[in-house]
């Protein structure tokens, strides 16, 4: 494969060993690689910036980032959503300095040029002196706009005019995402603005982890098990790892885990049709029994079959997003957490962790309050779980800077491979979900596929066939 050559003569392609399934640690923090990522990856991918419910009214906005590019996510009077480059076309000052608000016009603090919520140039002080120059058409003075599409209320944007539509970008993984985020008529809303905090680590540490890596939970998050947050053995490690377009999700085998010791419930569940099972025994996290009725309208029969037996719990969207829908212990009992993360690169060894907590819009207030409690106890800056990860990622990042470190590799050799038999509930028929399926104990397949997708972007072939091993 061709691709960029680093300044010491090393071809970038050589830093991923396709035979041995190893990745050079140098890829984590080499500043040259980071520059290439901005130009080749973050210039092209669809990334999540906000949830629609953060900007419910006309002219609401939030300020966010695509890679190192600041943007403003705005809502127009007709309800449409815009993503405009938050950089003044005059001399490059940021036109919006607040994190969120409601504005019909953004007036640049430097010389006072004004732009509307769609980035259109509206005027400048002392217009008679024509301070924007003689030759420029007004359109040329507009702020740059990104392409915008939404999925389940999440606002995605890309700078790339060639990028496939978001639905195609999500590909086969959307089938499973729907089971967590697009399952009721009213849909989700945010539990307040997202948490935002900076972690001194490379963005790929959480990026590749979220494609798979159920494995680390047993050791790194052991304290959660001890608190009763999940099984203390390895049973929640079994299920199916699904991978598509570099995205990854873990489906949990419901016969294992907390159901394993409740033989009666498992046996009863097996006698019920999938929807009945969901409604009566295996209610999906974040739904009340009444809301579960809506699953029938929103999901296909195949989706309901998967949700009943192999519910998705944790996943990641390529390249820098994390997704969650699971239960967590609180002092008031188990409660659901629904969350999305974005790992926004700030430099080779720093990223901003943006963390949205969500809830079904139609849920009763008490239910929402409990979910907020679970969310802040579990994830993000305040949570038991991710304070563990936030300790690990910076150490991996530091390791990659040393003389020996940068010559080391990280390893993805524990591979299941495709075409393994799916045992259990699906013996009597085909598994109805798509994507590359890796059943059994969670392994490295999805994360390795994540790196193959990363490689495609970096070598300049981003929109080719879905790379997988
Ligand atoms: Fe914005 Fe001059 S930089 S008006
Ligand atoms: Fe973790």
PDB file of C-alpha atoms and ligand atoms in Angstrom, residues 209 216 221 385 389, ligand 2:
ATOM      1  CA  UNK A 209     -11.356   0.877  23.054  1.00  0.00           C
ATOM      2  CA  UNK A 216     -10.769  -4.669  30.215  1.00  0.00           C
ATOM      3  CA  UNK A 221     -13.447  -1.994  36.331  1.00  0.00           C
ATOM      4  CA  UNK A 385     -16.429   3.459  35.684  1.00  0.00           C
ATOM      5  CA  UNK A 389     -10.283   4.553  32.039  1.00  0.00           C
TER       6      UNK A 389
HETATM    7 FE1  LIG B   2     -13.807   1.222  30.452  1.00  0.00          FE
END
